[in-house]
């Protein structure tokens, strides 16, 4: 989901999704961390017992700048 203009500039009394995309002083969305090493296809932190079956991941080649060489970071 990509934020709309209403998401990026919510009303002062907004709640829920409306304030989920609030940018901080640095211009980045508050609470969103960069992926370590770049964007993977699948990311999980603190996940235990993860299983995946019949998953097909397609990524461009060469990978765009900022993408992780590893498809999965778990």
Short mmCIF file of C-alpha atoms in Angstrom, two decimals, residues 5-68:
data_model
loop_
_atom_site.label_atom_id
_atom_site.label_comp_id
_atom_site.label_asym_id
_atom_site.label_seq_id
_atom_site.Cartn_x
_atom_site.Cartn_y
_atom_site.Cartn_z
CA UNK A 5 -1.51 12.87 0.17
CA UNK A 6 -4.09 12.54 2.98
CA UNK A 7 -1.91 9.88 4.62
CA UNK A 8 1.21 12.04 4.47
CA UNK A 9 -0.53 15.15 5.83
CA UNK A 10 -3.21 13.83 8.24
CA UNK A 11 -5.65 16.01 10.17
CA UNK A 12 -4.57 16.73 13.75
CA UNK A 13 -7.29 14.42 15.14
CA UNK A 14 -6.59 11.60 12.68
CA UNK A 15 -6.19 8.04 13.92
CA UNK A 16 -5.47 4.62 12.45
CA UNK A 17 -4.17 4.44 8.90
CA UNK A 18 -4.55 8.20 8.50
CA UNK A 19 -1.59 8.85 10.80
CA UNK A 20 0.43 5.75 9.93
CA UNK A 21 2.56 7.54 7.33
CA UNK A 22 3.53 10.66 9.31
CA UNK A 23 6.95 11.94 8.21
CA UNK A 24 9.46 12.98 10.86
CA UNK A 25 11.81 15.97 10.79
CA UNK A 26 14.20 14.04 8.52
CA UNK A 27 11.42 13.45 5.95
CA UNK A 28 11.31 9.69 6.55
CA UNK A 29 8.10 8.04 7.77
CA UNK A 30 8.15 7.67 11.56
CA UNK A 31 8.61 4.06 12.71
CA UNK A 32 9.83 2.67 9.39
CA UNK A 33 13.34 1.28 9.59
CA UNK A 34 15.66 0.65 6.66
CA UNK A 35 16.18 -3.01 5.79
CA UNK A 36 19.67 -4.16 6.83
CA UNK A 37 21.70 -4.52 3.64
CA UNK A 38 18.86 -3.36 1.40
CA UNK A 39 15.37 -4.48 0.39
CA UNK A 40 14.86 -8.27 0.29
CA UNK A 41 11.89 -10.02 -1.30
CA UNK A 42 10.87 -11.39 2.12
CA UNK A 43 11.87 -9.92 5.48
CA UNK A 44 11.18 -11.14 8.99
CA UNK A 45 12.61 -10.11 12.34
CA UNK A 46 11.92 -12.08 15.50
CA UNK A 47 10.10 -14.78 13.54
CA UNK A 48 10.19 -18.35 14.82
CA UNK A 49 8.97 -21.47 13.06
CA UNK A 50 8.47 -19.79 9.69
CA UNK A 51 7.46 -22.15 6.88
CA UNK A 52 6.83 -21.36 3.24
CA UNK A 53 5.68 -23.74 0.54
CA UNK A 54 5.19 -23.19 -3.17
CA UNK A 55 6.61 -19.68 -3.03
CA UNK A 56 7.99 -18.21 -6.22
CA UNK A 57 10.04 -15.04 -6.02
CA UNK A 58 10.92 -13.13 -9.17
CA UNK A 59 13.27 -10.18 -9.03
CA UNK A 60 14.86 -8.06 -11.74
CA UNK A 61 18.40 -8.63 -12.88
CA UNK A 62 20.47 -6.70 -12.23
CA UNK A 63 18.94 -5.76 -8.89
CA UNK A 64 18.10 -2.09 -8.45
CA UNK A 65 20.21 0.03 -6.13
CA UNK A 66 19.16 -0.50 -2.52
CA UNK A 67 17.98 -4.08 -2.98
CA UNK A 68 19.54 -6.88 -0.94
#
